[in-house]
């Protein structure tokens, strides 16, 4: 009976782990479990991938010939990060890739340890045993790095879940103590109460051991084993992780990777204070006017002061690569900036903005960008909070700038182009980090990039509070890139439209259009075919597409305007988008009359669900803002053959309450003319004109099946 109960207990544990890592009881296949008892290194099932700032694509390293690391740009004078994934992971897991890219942005050498074959589901027990071999082989790599000239201070071991314990177990095979270990929610099951200190991460494994707790007590350990322990939002369950307990745990567990990547990338600080009570629910930082003087928040990140403050209850810490080595106990953390959990470098900020932001202490709620767990399954915060708050319209708690930070261009032709506040990035592949910054000084710039002359070209312009790596424009950018048929030129003018500076942003659209027109003419001279180029703009970005026509010496082929902004836009064709700005102007209305323009604007205007408010935004905190943003998801859906939203002609302008005929709704035709249904988006025929209506109660570009194209960030 005891044996049966033990078997059922183990089966239940594995079933729970399966639910956490996207497996199930029916997927149990113990024949593929690998138990390694002969500890010989190098080992064929433990691979090391090296990424360097000069060789970002990475290469597997032959540990029988370790000096080959110098063939891919390894530099002993640069800092090095060793990243180790956890159970059921791989070095190509998206969250690991995000962290890798964050370190590369700081000019680190990055080794990604791949022990996927030894950590597969449902083999958690064998994975625990195999951590000994992985730690031994990784320690061999560590020793070689110190042999060729790296100092221990230059090497950081970063491990997630079981990978965190591997970082600690490396100390069993090293003659000299490591300098720095970062444990990302170290795994708890069968370790916290059963493993000896020799087979788990402890504070004695390095001079500096920091732990980031995001799911303490379930998937992550709850004990404080670092020299500094960060309790993120209580350290147990992250507030924006939805669903049942298993889904919340999975989401929270992997978010520890997000926090570290954000600490490395973020231009704005995170804060931490002492929390003697440790990782407990609702362990939030008190922050009210009455105690602002008494409570001194400490920066978490790159700008941590070099010396601890005088007060005995506070210490100086940095979450990430600059953590100090003194011991302090648990720390409570709340984010003071948007979490960045995607690849690529953060949008550049002018020096004057960095200086002003450095003097501010404004507590913000977290806005989660996105998170991909191992196995390729996405975990997101509730989409309406992820996208619908992305523009920060009218919410002073969603940004840490003031009107004093607003940038006003001089206008009237007095601004100098090119402008450092206006950048153009070319994306040509499905890997977001592969982008090329436009350099007007290089006469052959276009040919020196991966630009493909056989593909269509997209000029993509964000709206208010946007930027290169910000939502919601990142959804459309990624859709174009993942489709593979487009060269995407993303215009980043985020420095000129940061919140709460909407008035300044409206004023700046003309200077931005002026400089972009000059850049577009230069790109044409470099070989960009304007007849195969479309300008796509959202909100204020749509008007920039139109205003560019005033400064070009040729006529643009096509403009697609996504709910062009309405507030404060002056009347008259010279001040806004109209159908004379390109040979073909298409407008998609989703919030006409509020944040978006109403009436006829282009050659063809699509009114989605009447054009004013979208039905799936009814439960959002701001139905108008949600509706305004979801125009992006409609265009993203239109990229994929067979999934284009179909529209019927209608006589009314947007906003409209027109109801489509049940017979004609959704009808698809192979030839199009007035009176026939046409696809909305990039495949709209150029001879279609007038007002068209779409009735669609489901969020666009939201995949209901794994085989469907889409983006979970478009789901509600």
XYZ file of C-alpha atoms in Angstrom:
716
model
C 0.000 0.000 0.000
C 2.795 2.409 0.881
C 4.490 1.615 -2.412
C 1.241 2.332 -4.263
C 0.769 5.617 -2.424
C 4.351 6.601 -3.199
C 3.822 5.802 -6.869
C 0.618 7.839 -6.957
C 2.369 10.722 -5.209
C 5.175 10.755 -7.774
C 2.657 10.473 -10.623
C 0.679 13.406 -9.208
C 3.857 15.432 -8.873
C 4.834 14.722 -12.473
C 1.319 15.500 -13.661
C 1.529 18.836 -11.879
C 4.919 19.529 -13.393
C 3.471 18.524 -16.747
C 0.704 21.076 -16.391
C 3.301 23.657 -15.519
C 5.542 22.870 -18.464
C 2.832 22.208 -21.040
C 2.744 18.440 -20.676
C 0.184 16.065 -19.241
C -0.182 12.629 -17.704
C -0.906 11.150 -21.142
C 2.451 12.504 -22.329
C 4.389 10.537 -19.713
C 7.127 8.599 -21.478
C 9.776 7.571 -18.995
C 11.718 5.618 -21.622
C 13.232 8.866 -22.888
C 14.548 9.803 -19.439
C 18.335 9.867 -19.317
C 20.150 9.161 -16.049
C 23.830 10.059 -16.257
C 26.058 8.326 -13.723
C 29.432 8.524 -15.460
C 30.543 12.097 -15.035
C 32.858 12.680 -17.983
C 33.314 16.078 -19.590
C 32.997 17.231 -22.300
C 29.648 15.494 -22.773
C 27.675 15.244 -26.006
C 24.387 16.086 -24.263
C 25.736 19.305 -22.742
C 26.409 21.968 -25.332
C 27.768 25.475 -24.972
C 26.695 28.209 -27.371
C 28.757 31.380 -27.498
C 27.264 34.743 -28.474
C 29.357 37.895 -28.688
C 28.579 41.517 -29.569
C 30.359 40.999 -32.902
C 28.835 37.552 -33.573
C 25.266 37.707 -32.319
C 24.057 34.658 -34.245
C 26.068 32.404 -31.966
C 28.066 29.237 -32.476
C 28.343 25.952 -30.634
C 31.734 25.545 -28.963
C 33.732 22.325 -29.260
C 35.033 21.860 -25.725
C 37.732 19.562 -27.094
C 39.015 22.676 -28.875
C 37.968 25.439 -26.476
C 40.269 28.059 -27.983
C 37.866 28.286 -30.919
C 35.938 30.796 -28.803
C 38.327 33.437 -30.107
C 37.161 32.739 -33.665
C 33.750 34.254 -32.915
C 34.865 37.443 -31.221
C 35.306 36.370 -27.597
C 37.075 39.169 -25.739
C 38.696 38.534 -22.369
C 38.489 42.242 -21.569
C 34.686 42.148 -21.671
C 32.391 40.745 -19.009
C 30.952 37.278 -19.531
C 27.586 35.780 -18.603
C 26.936 32.034 -18.390
C 23.166 31.424 -18.724
C 21.673 28.056 -17.731
C 18.054 27.082 -18.401
C 15.870 24.939 -16.178
C 13.704 21.823 -16.451
C 12.193 21.131 -19.889
C 14.086 24.067 -21.340
C 16.609 24.759 -24.047
C 19.074 27.497 -24.832
C 16.744 28.611 -27.643
C 13.786 29.078 -25.280
C 12.475 32.553 -25.945
C 12.838 33.768 -22.374
C 16.473 32.628 -22.365
C 17.021 34.359 -25.704
C 15.550 37.566 -24.277
C 18.025 37.467 -21.419
C 20.872 36.665 -23.787
C 20.018 39.676 -25.948
C 19.853 41.892 -22.876
C 23.401 40.937 -21.922
C 24.618 41.367 -25.502
C 23.225 44.896 -25.464
C 25.689 45.583 -22.640
C 28.617 44.176 -24.662
C 28.879 40.915 -22.697
C 30.224 37.628 -23.974
C 27.333 35.197 -23.428
C 27.563 31.413 -23.039
C 24.181 29.658 -23.169
C 24.331 26.187 -21.631
C 22.015 23.720 -23.374
C 21.278 20.516 -21.451
C 17.890 19.939 -23.069
C 18.449 16.202 -23.638
C 19.033 15.716 -19.909
C 16.088 17.793 -18.687
C 13.116 16.708 -20.803
C 9.577 16.283 -19.537
C 8.466 14.106 -17.719
C 11.945 13.359 -16.403
C 12.128 15.751 -13.463
C 13.742 13.167 -11.186
C 16.460 12.327 -13.699
C 16.891 16.045 -14.401
C 17.661 16.570 -10.718
C 20.287 13.850 -10.867
C 21.766 15.198 -14.097
C 22.388 18.634 -12.615
C 25.561 17.167 -11.082
C 27.015 16.372 -14.503
C 25.927 19.701 -15.972
C 27.526 21.611 -13.114
C 30.773 19.678 -13.549
C 31.004 20.357 -17.298
C 30.043 24.011 -16.869
C 32.689 24.370 -14.173
C 35.176 23.070 -16.733
C 34.152 25.909 -19.047
C 34.478 28.388 -16.173
C 37.993 27.155 -15.394
C 39.032 27.487 -19.023
C 37.793 31.087 -19.135
C 39.901 31.996 -16.127
C 42.851 30.169 -17.704
C 42.744 32.275 -20.895
C 42.673 35.560 -19.005
C 39.185 36.269 -17.626
C 39.032 37.221 -13.969
C 36.341 35.851 -11.682
C 34.942 39.380 -11.329
C 34.217 39.372 -15.052
C 32.146 36.173 -14.999
C 28.520 35.947 -13.845
C 26.622 32.666 -13.689
C 22.892 33.175 -14.258
C 20.544 30.250 -13.768
C 16.777 29.885 -13.911
C 14.953 27.270 -11.832
C 17.159 24.138 -11.816
C 19.777 26.177 -13.655
C 20.187 28.346 -10.563
C 21.195 25.306 -8.514
C 23.626 24.259 -11.241
C 25.357 27.635 -10.845
C 25.748 26.900 -7.152
C 26.894 23.296 -7.638
C 29.699 24.481 -9.925
C 31.494 25.523 -6.742
C 31.992 21.824 -5.933
C 34.384 21.596 -8.887
C 36.225 24.917 -8.673
C 39.354 25.658 -6.672
C 38.446 29.337 -6.381
C 35.074 30.729 -5.313
C 32.934 32.321 -8.005
C 32.457 36.045 -7.798
C 28.822 36.441 -8.824
C 25.756 34.204 -9.171
C 22.227 35.327 -10.026
C 19.548 32.763 -9.200
C 16.235 33.337 -10.974
C 13.508 31.773 -8.824
C 15.595 28.672 -7.948
C 13.613 25.448 -8.249
C 11.880 24.209 -5.102
C 10.303 20.738 -5.801
C 12.327 17.984 -4.083
C 15.192 20.405 -3.386
C 14.291 22.887 -0.675
C 13.595 20.316 2.034
C 15.596 17.340 0.789
C 18.795 18.369 -0.998
C 21.990 18.983 0.938
C 23.827 22.264 0.570
C 26.278 20.488 -1.722
C 23.585 19.966 -4.340
C 21.773 23.285 -4.288
C 22.491 26.997 -4.517
C 23.615 28.628 -1.272
C 24.934 32.045 -0.294
C 28.425 30.589 0.115
C 28.778 29.525 -3.520
C 30.011 32.966 -4.620
C 31.066 36.262 -3.133
C 27.852 37.780 -4.490
C 24.742 35.597 -4.657
C 21.455 37.291 -5.429
C 18.106 35.561 -5.686
C 15.066 36.929 -7.506
C 11.903 35.368 -6.057
C 8.746 35.447 -8.181
C 7.007 32.181 -7.197
C 8.412 31.411 -3.761
C 6.800 28.425 -2.070
C 5.531 26.608 -5.173
C 7.866 26.299 -8.160
C 10.499 28.519 -6.604
C 12.145 28.065 -3.244
C 10.925 30.213 -0.374
C 14.038 30.120 1.805
C 16.499 32.986 1.621
C 19.735 31.487 0.358
C 21.363 34.486 -1.277
C 23.435 37.284 0.094
C 20.555 39.419 -1.146
C 17.055 38.116 -1.933
C 14.603 40.192 -3.969
C 10.902 39.564 -3.320
C 9.096 40.814 -6.414
C 5.533 41.883 -5.592
C 5.560 39.670 -2.517
C 7.691 37.062 -4.252
C 4.959 34.424 -4.517
C 2.413 35.145 -7.262
C 2.753 38.058 -9.653
C -0.418 40.189 -9.704
C -0.788 40.240 -13.492
C -0.596 36.429 -13.904
C -4.120 35.179 -14.598
C -5.809 31.773 -14.504
C -5.797 28.893 -12.043
C -3.030 28.266 -9.550
C -0.909 26.259 -11.983
C -1.085 28.936 -14.679
C -0.296 31.661 -12.168
C 2.682 29.686 -10.903
C 4.004 29.046 -14.403
C 3.659 32.687 -15.354
C 5.211 33.930 -12.108
C 8.089 31.447 -12.206
C 9.293 32.502 -15.649
C 8.857 36.210 -15.012
C 12.030 36.186 -12.919
C 13.881 36.113 -16.244
C 11.924 39.174 -17.358
C 12.908 41.148 -14.293
C 16.604 40.509 -14.754
C 16.444 41.365 -18.464
C 14.601 44.561 -17.563
C 17.231 45.487 -14.976
C 19.895 45.179 -17.651
C 17.990 46.950 -20.430
C 15.791 49.481 -18.658
C 16.658 53.146 -19.020
C 14.477 53.936 -15.990
C 15.136 52.554 -12.524
C 13.472 49.928 -10.393
C 13.448 50.350 -6.631
C 13.965 48.083 -3.635
C 13.674 48.533 0.122
C 14.301 46.298 3.108
C 11.456 43.916 3.925
C 12.201 41.992 7.138
C 9.013 39.948 6.714
C 10.407 38.370 3.553
C 8.444 37.034 0.595
C 4.830 37.205 1.728
C 1.634 38.117 -0.160
C 0.776 41.808 -0.391
C 4.253 42.739 0.801
C 4.103 46.054 -1.021
C 6.155 49.185 -0.583
C 4.221 51.834 1.383
C 4.274 54.985 -0.683
C 2.099 57.852 0.410
C 2.768 61.524 0.892
C 3.017 61.170 4.654
C 6.022 58.862 4.527
C 7.920 59.939 1.443
C 10.625 61.505 3.555
C 10.908 58.558 5.927
C 10.843 55.828 3.276
C 13.859 56.009 1.002
C 13.513 53.834 -2.071
C 16.728 52.450 -3.475
C 17.435 51.993 -7.134
C 17.507 48.463 -8.458
C 19.677 48.347 -11.531
C 22.646 50.074 -13.045
C 22.451 53.369 -11.117
C 22.679 51.992 -7.588
C 24.904 54.221 -5.412
C 28.331 52.794 -4.735
C 28.052 53.074 -0.944
C 25.221 52.100 1.403
C 23.212 54.980 2.848
C 23.793 56.073 6.423
C 20.474 54.691 7.693
C 21.033 51.223 9.212
C 17.772 49.845 7.817
C 18.678 50.458 4.197
C 21.382 49.110 1.974
C 22.493 49.636 -1.584
C 21.601 46.936 -4.046
C 21.384 46.569 -7.779
C 19.230 43.888 -9.293
C 21.304 42.518 -12.109
C 24.903 42.715 -13.105
C 26.015 45.364 -10.610
C 24.827 43.842 -7.332
C 27.069 44.693 -4.408
C 28.540 41.852 -2.391
C 27.455 42.717 1.147
C 24.830 40.609 2.866
C 21.493 42.176 3.626
C 18.597 39.741 3.653
C 15.330 39.934 1.715
C 14.406 42.996 -0.305
C 10.945 44.029 -1.500
C 10.763 45.253 -5.073
C 8.131 47.006 -7.127
C 8.822 48.105 -10.644
C 9.175 51.803 -11.448
C 9.144 51.346 -15.206
C 7.618 49.208 -17.934
C 8.909 45.649 -17.908
C 10.833 44.943 -21.087
C 10.634 41.256 -21.932
C 11.489 41.169 -25.587
C 14.546 41.120 -27.725
C 16.357 44.134 -29.002
C 17.754 47.221 -27.426
C 15.619 49.720 -25.548
C 14.547 52.799 -27.392
C 17.221 55.429 -27.193
C 16.541 58.357 -24.913
C 18.116 61.784 -25.303
C 20.650 62.688 -22.645
C 18.497 65.494 -21.330
C 15.652 63.058 -20.691
C 17.920 60.620 -18.884
C 19.193 63.403 -16.656
C 15.714 64.536 -15.716
C 14.406 61.028 -15.236
C 17.313 60.266 -12.914
C 15.992 62.812 -10.435
C 12.469 61.391 -10.316
C 10.955 58.885 -7.939
C 7.471 57.993 -9.171
C 6.019 54.619 -8.254
C 4.446 52.909 -11.257
C 2.385 49.818 -11.594
C 3.844 47.113 -13.764
C 2.794 46.868 -17.395
C 3.879 43.471 -18.635
C 5.064 43.389 -22.235
C 5.227 39.694 -23.034
C 6.750 36.459 -21.877
C 7.470 33.214 -23.696
C 8.058 30.086 -21.628
C 10.032 27.037 -22.691
C 8.264 24.963 -25.271
C 7.234 28.058 -27.175
C 4.015 28.693 -25.271
C 3.212 32.326 -24.560
C 2.208 33.622 -21.175
C 0.843 37.143 -21.095
C -0.777 39.529 -18.743
C -4.399 40.178 -19.565
C -4.234 41.670 -23.041
C -6.465 44.622 -22.318
C -3.976 45.786 -19.689
C -1.001 44.974 -21.891
C -2.136 46.937 -24.944
C -4.867 49.202 -23.696
C -2.501 50.945 -21.299
C 0.317 51.109 -23.828
C -0.366 54.703 -24.837
C -0.620 56.038 -21.270
C -3.384 58.423 -22.355
C -4.649 60.433 -19.412
C -3.126 58.200 -16.748
C -0.427 60.073 -14.794
C 0.444 56.911 -12.845
C 1.635 55.200 -16.014
C 4.747 57.249 -16.675
C 7.574 58.830 -14.735
C 7.986 62.017 -16.736
C 6.376 65.425 -16.364
C 5.551 68.278 -18.709
C 8.995 69.670 -17.987
C 10.388 66.743 -19.965
C 8.375 67.551 -23.089
C 10.424 68.241 -26.204
C 9.131 70.911 -28.588
C 10.695 71.233 -32.012
C 11.016 74.750 -33.419
C 9.049 74.013 -36.587
C 8.654 76.305 -39.608
C 11.651 74.695 -41.277
C 14.045 75.701 -38.483
C 14.865 72.155 -37.362
C 17.956 70.356 -38.579
C 17.596 67.025 -40.374
C 18.619 64.307 -39.788
C 17.527 64.532 -36.165
C 18.902 62.331 -33.353
C 15.374 62.137 -31.927
C 14.095 60.501 -35.122
C 15.577 57.110 -35.934
C 14.821 54.571 -38.654
C 15.462 50.862 -38.100
C 15.353 48.265 -40.853
C 14.076 44.794 -39.936
C 14.526 42.031 -42.487
C 14.131 38.707 -40.673
C 12.107 36.871 -38.060
C 14.619 37.653 -35.319
C 13.773 41.001 -33.771
C 17.368 41.772 -32.837
C 18.479 41.722 -36.488
C 17.898 45.377 -37.215
C 19.924 48.016 -38.991
C 19.980 51.648 -37.960
C 19.762 54.011 -40.915
C 22.921 56.053 -41.378
C 22.453 58.890 -43.837
C 26.229 59.329 -44.133
C 26.716 55.955 -45.840
C 26.067 56.219 -49.552
C 25.701 52.447 -49.937
C 23.871 51.833 -46.652
C 20.929 49.929 -48.152
C 23.133 47.404 -49.956
C 25.217 46.841 -46.830
C 22.166 45.615 -44.924
C 20.032 42.510 -45.424
C 17.474 44.493 -47.392
C 15.811 42.279 -50.025
C 14.890 44.055 -53.259
C 12.343 41.326 -54.092
C 10.156 42.121 -51.063
C 7.584 44.821 -50.443
C 8.737 47.735 -48.302
C 6.845 49.034 -45.275
C 7.447 52.389 -43.579
C 5.967 51.792 -40.108
C 5.276 54.813 -37.866
C 4.018 54.561 -34.286
C 1.760 56.999 -32.488
C 1.777 58.837 -29.180
C 3.943 57.283 -26.423
C 5.384 54.752 -28.851
C 8.855 53.690 -29.868
C 10.838 50.977 -31.581
C 10.310 48.291 -28.940
C 7.030 49.463 -27.426
C 3.474 48.282 -27.655
C 1.241 48.377 -29.508
C 3.345 48.980 -32.648
C 5.622 46.037 -31.786
C 2.715 43.674 -32.510
C 2.460 44.893 -36.098
C 6.223 45.044 -36.517
C 6.542 41.426 -35.403
C 3.685 40.363 -37.685
C 5.435 41.833 -40.725
C 8.769 40.307 -39.741
C 7.378 36.852 -38.973
C 5.444 36.821 -42.236
C 8.767 37.078 -44.041
C 7.607 38.920 -47.142
C 8.487 42.469 -46.159
C 11.347 44.844 -45.483
C 10.180 46.855 -42.475
C 11.507 50.369 -41.885
C 10.304 51.270 -38.393
C 10.381 54.977 -37.552
C 11.144 55.688 -33.892
C 10.228 59.224 -32.832
C 9.476 58.237 -29.240
C 11.681 60.980 -27.797
C 9.297 63.565 -29.289
C 6.013 61.987 -28.188
C 6.595 60.672 -24.686
C 3.751 60.959 -22.183
C 2.304 63.185 -20.815
C 3.386 65.382 -23.747
C 0.488 64.830 -26.159
C 0.275 68.513 -27.066
C 3.990 68.586 -27.862
C 3.637 65.334 -29.812
C 0.933 66.859 -32.024
C 3.113 69.922 -32.584
C 6.095 67.722 -33.501
C 4.443 65.628 -36.210
C 5.267 68.199 -38.897
C 9.026 68.410 -38.072
C 9.073 64.604 -37.915
C 7.392 64.368 -41.320
C 9.909 66.840 -42.744
C 12.924 64.788 -41.664
C 11.321 61.493 -42.686
C 10.607 62.861 -46.149
C 14.289 63.701 -46.560
C 15.273 60.220 -45.367
C 12.789 58.574 -47.728
C 14.137 60.532 -50.684
C 17.650 59.468 -49.744
C 16.546 55.834 -49.499
C 14.995 56.135 -52.946
C 18.330 57.388 -54.273
C 19.973 54.347 -52.655
C 17.680 52.003 -54.574
C 14.428 51.761 -52.599
C 11.566 51.397 -55.131
C 8.896 53.860 -54.007
C 6.286 52.131 -56.182
C 6.620 49.092 -53.891
C 6.642 51.052 -50.654
C 3.692 51.545 -48.296
C 3.569 53.954 -45.370
C 1.655 52.472 -42.425
C 0.899 54.747 -39.491
C -1.101 54.372 -36.309
C -2.803 57.281 -34.544
C -0.485 60.309 -34.876
C 1.754 58.162 -37.066
C -1.000 58.053 -39.683
C -0.920 61.842 -39.988
C 2.872 61.763 -40.286
C 2.475 59.464 -43.309
C 0.185 62.072 -44.830
C 2.266 65.129 -43.943
C 5.338 63.597 -45.569
C 3.655 64.204 -48.919
C 4.110 67.961 -48.411
C 7.908 67.557 -48.488
C 8.484 64.786 -51.047
C 9.444 65.354 -54.675
C 7.390 62.321 -55.689
C 3.986 60.909 -54.795
C 3.786 57.979 -52.424
C 2.203 54.826 -53.742
C 0.038 53.848 -50.765
C -0.776 54.877 -47.213
C -2.576 52.687 -44.687
C -3.826 54.761 -41.770
C -4.798 52.914 -38.591
C -7.420 54.948 -36.738
C -5.773 58.353 -37.414
C -5.629 60.500 -34.282
C -8.387 63.053 -33.760
C -7.578 65.132 -30.607
C -6.032 68.545 -31.386
C -5.456 67.796 -35.075
C -6.054 71.004 -37.035
C -8.452 71.037 -39.979
C -7.140 71.398 -43.507
C -5.235 69.040 -45.783
C -1.854 70.598 -44.981
C -2.269 69.682 -41.300
C -3.558 66.131 -41.485
C -3.874 63.010 -43.585
C -6.153 63.146 -46.630
C -6.631 61.155 -49.812
C -4.404 63.484 -51.808
C -1.298 62.378 -49.892
C -0.763 59.172 -51.895
C -2.040 57.394 -54.972
C -4.125 55.207 -52.686
C -5.044 56.010 -49.085
C -6.751 53.352 -46.967
C -8.119 54.153 -43.509
C -9.225 51.666 -40.844
C -11.553 53.217 -38.248
C -11.945 51.513 -34.868
C -12.588 54.485 -32.550
C -13.933 57.186 -34.854
C -15.109 60.312 -33.074
C -13.059 59.834 -29.913
C -9.343 59.039 -30.190
C -9.720 58.435 -33.922
C -10.861 60.582 -36.840
C -14.464 60.341 -38.020
C -15.913 60.729 -41.497
C -14.324 59.998 -44.857
C -10.544 60.435 -44.879
C -9.078 58.185 -47.571
C -9.976 56.712 -50.930
C -11.438 53.820 -48.973
C -12.545 53.889 -45.330
C -13.257 50.739 -43.345
C -15.675 51.045 -40.421
C -15.031 48.134 -38.069
C -18.128 47.323 -36.013
C -19.488 50.781 -36.738
C -16.034 52.313 -36.386
C -16.561 53.761 -32.899
C -16.196 51.105 -30.199
C -15.204 47.476 -30.464
C -17.476 44.921 -28.743
C -14.615 42.862 -27.282
C -13.327 45.973 -25.469
C -16.462 46.237 -23.339
C -14.779 44.945 -20.192
C -11.604 46.996 -20.548
C -10.847 49.885 -18.233
C -10.849 52.278 -21.197
C -13.096 51.052 -24.000
C -12.146 53.917 -26.322
C -8.414 53.432 -25.920
C -8.773 49.678 -26.344
C -10.763 50.231 -29.545
C -8.235 52.767 -30.826
C -5.320 50.371 -30.411
C -6.919 47.260 -31.877
C -6.752 48.699 -35.395
C -3.182 47.413 -35.339
C -4.335 43.834 -34.816
C -6.725 44.034 -37.772
C -3.935 45.016 -40.132
C -1.654 42.324 -38.686
C -4.319 39.713 -39.436
C -4.666 40.937 -43.019
C -1.081 39.878 -43.802
C -1.932 36.186 -43.866
C -3.605 34.579 -46.856
C -7.110 33.360 -46.108
C -7.402 35.319 -42.868
C -8.028 38.802 -44.263
C -11.028 40.574 -42.690
C -13.716 40.928 -45.380
C -15.757 44.123 -45.700
C -19.028 44.998 -47.438
C -19.779 48.399 -48.985
C -21.966 50.618 -46.839
C -23.379 54.071 -47.454
C -22.703 55.612 -44.060
C -19.544 57.210 -42.793
C -17.716 56.236 -39.625
C -18.884 56.096 -36.927
C -21.865 54.122 -38.138
C -24.421 51.712 -36.781
C -24.922 50.066 -40.149
C -25.760 46.362 -39.971
C -24.524 44.073 -42.715
C -26.809 41.730 -44.547
C -26.661 38.247 -43.133
C -26.454 36.830 -46.638
C -23.560 39.008 -47.745
C -21.634 39.166 -44.490
C -18.246 37.544 -44.818
C -18.707 36.789 -48.534
C -15.450 36.337 -50.418
C -14.948 37.109 -54.119
C -12.096 36.625 -56.524
C -12.868 39.771 -58.528
C -13.687 43.031 -56.817
C -15.728 46.036 -57.796
C -18.171 48.388 -56.089
C -20.839 46.322 -54.406
C -18.640 43.331 -53.718
C -16.901 42.267 -50.532
C -13.232 43.213 -50.433
C -10.403 42.244 -48.084
C -9.298 44.914 -45.651
C -5.615 45.679 -45.292
C -2.660 45.070 -47.549
C -4.671 43.041 -50.054
C -7.352 45.678 -50.623
C -7.640 46.169 -54.419
C -6.633 49.697 -55.511
C -9.837 50.145 -57.512
C -12.051 49.805 -54.425
C -13.255 53.088 -52.955
C -15.889 54.489 -50.644
C -17.047 53.306 -47.235
C -16.912 49.656 -46.255
C -18.208 48.030 -43.088
C -17.091 45.003 -41.121
C -18.977 43.190 -38.395
C -16.695 41.094 -36.208
C -17.309 40.319 -32.544
C -14.033 38.464 -32.022
C -10.654 40.070 -31.326
C -8.588 40.100 -34.527
C -5.264 38.286 -34.874
C -6.032 36.241 -31.762
C -5.122 32.607 -32.485
C -7.787 30.161 -31.328
C -5.771 27.196 -32.626
C -2.025 26.520 -32.609
C -2.048 26.358 -36.414
C -3.630 29.790 -36.800
C -1.470 32.862 -37.374
C -1.812 35.419 -34.635
C -0.389 37.049 -31.569
C -1.633 36.403 -28.039
C -1.115 40.084 -27.301
C -4.154 40.741 -29.505
C -6.375 38.476 -27.392
C -8.722 39.656 -24.654
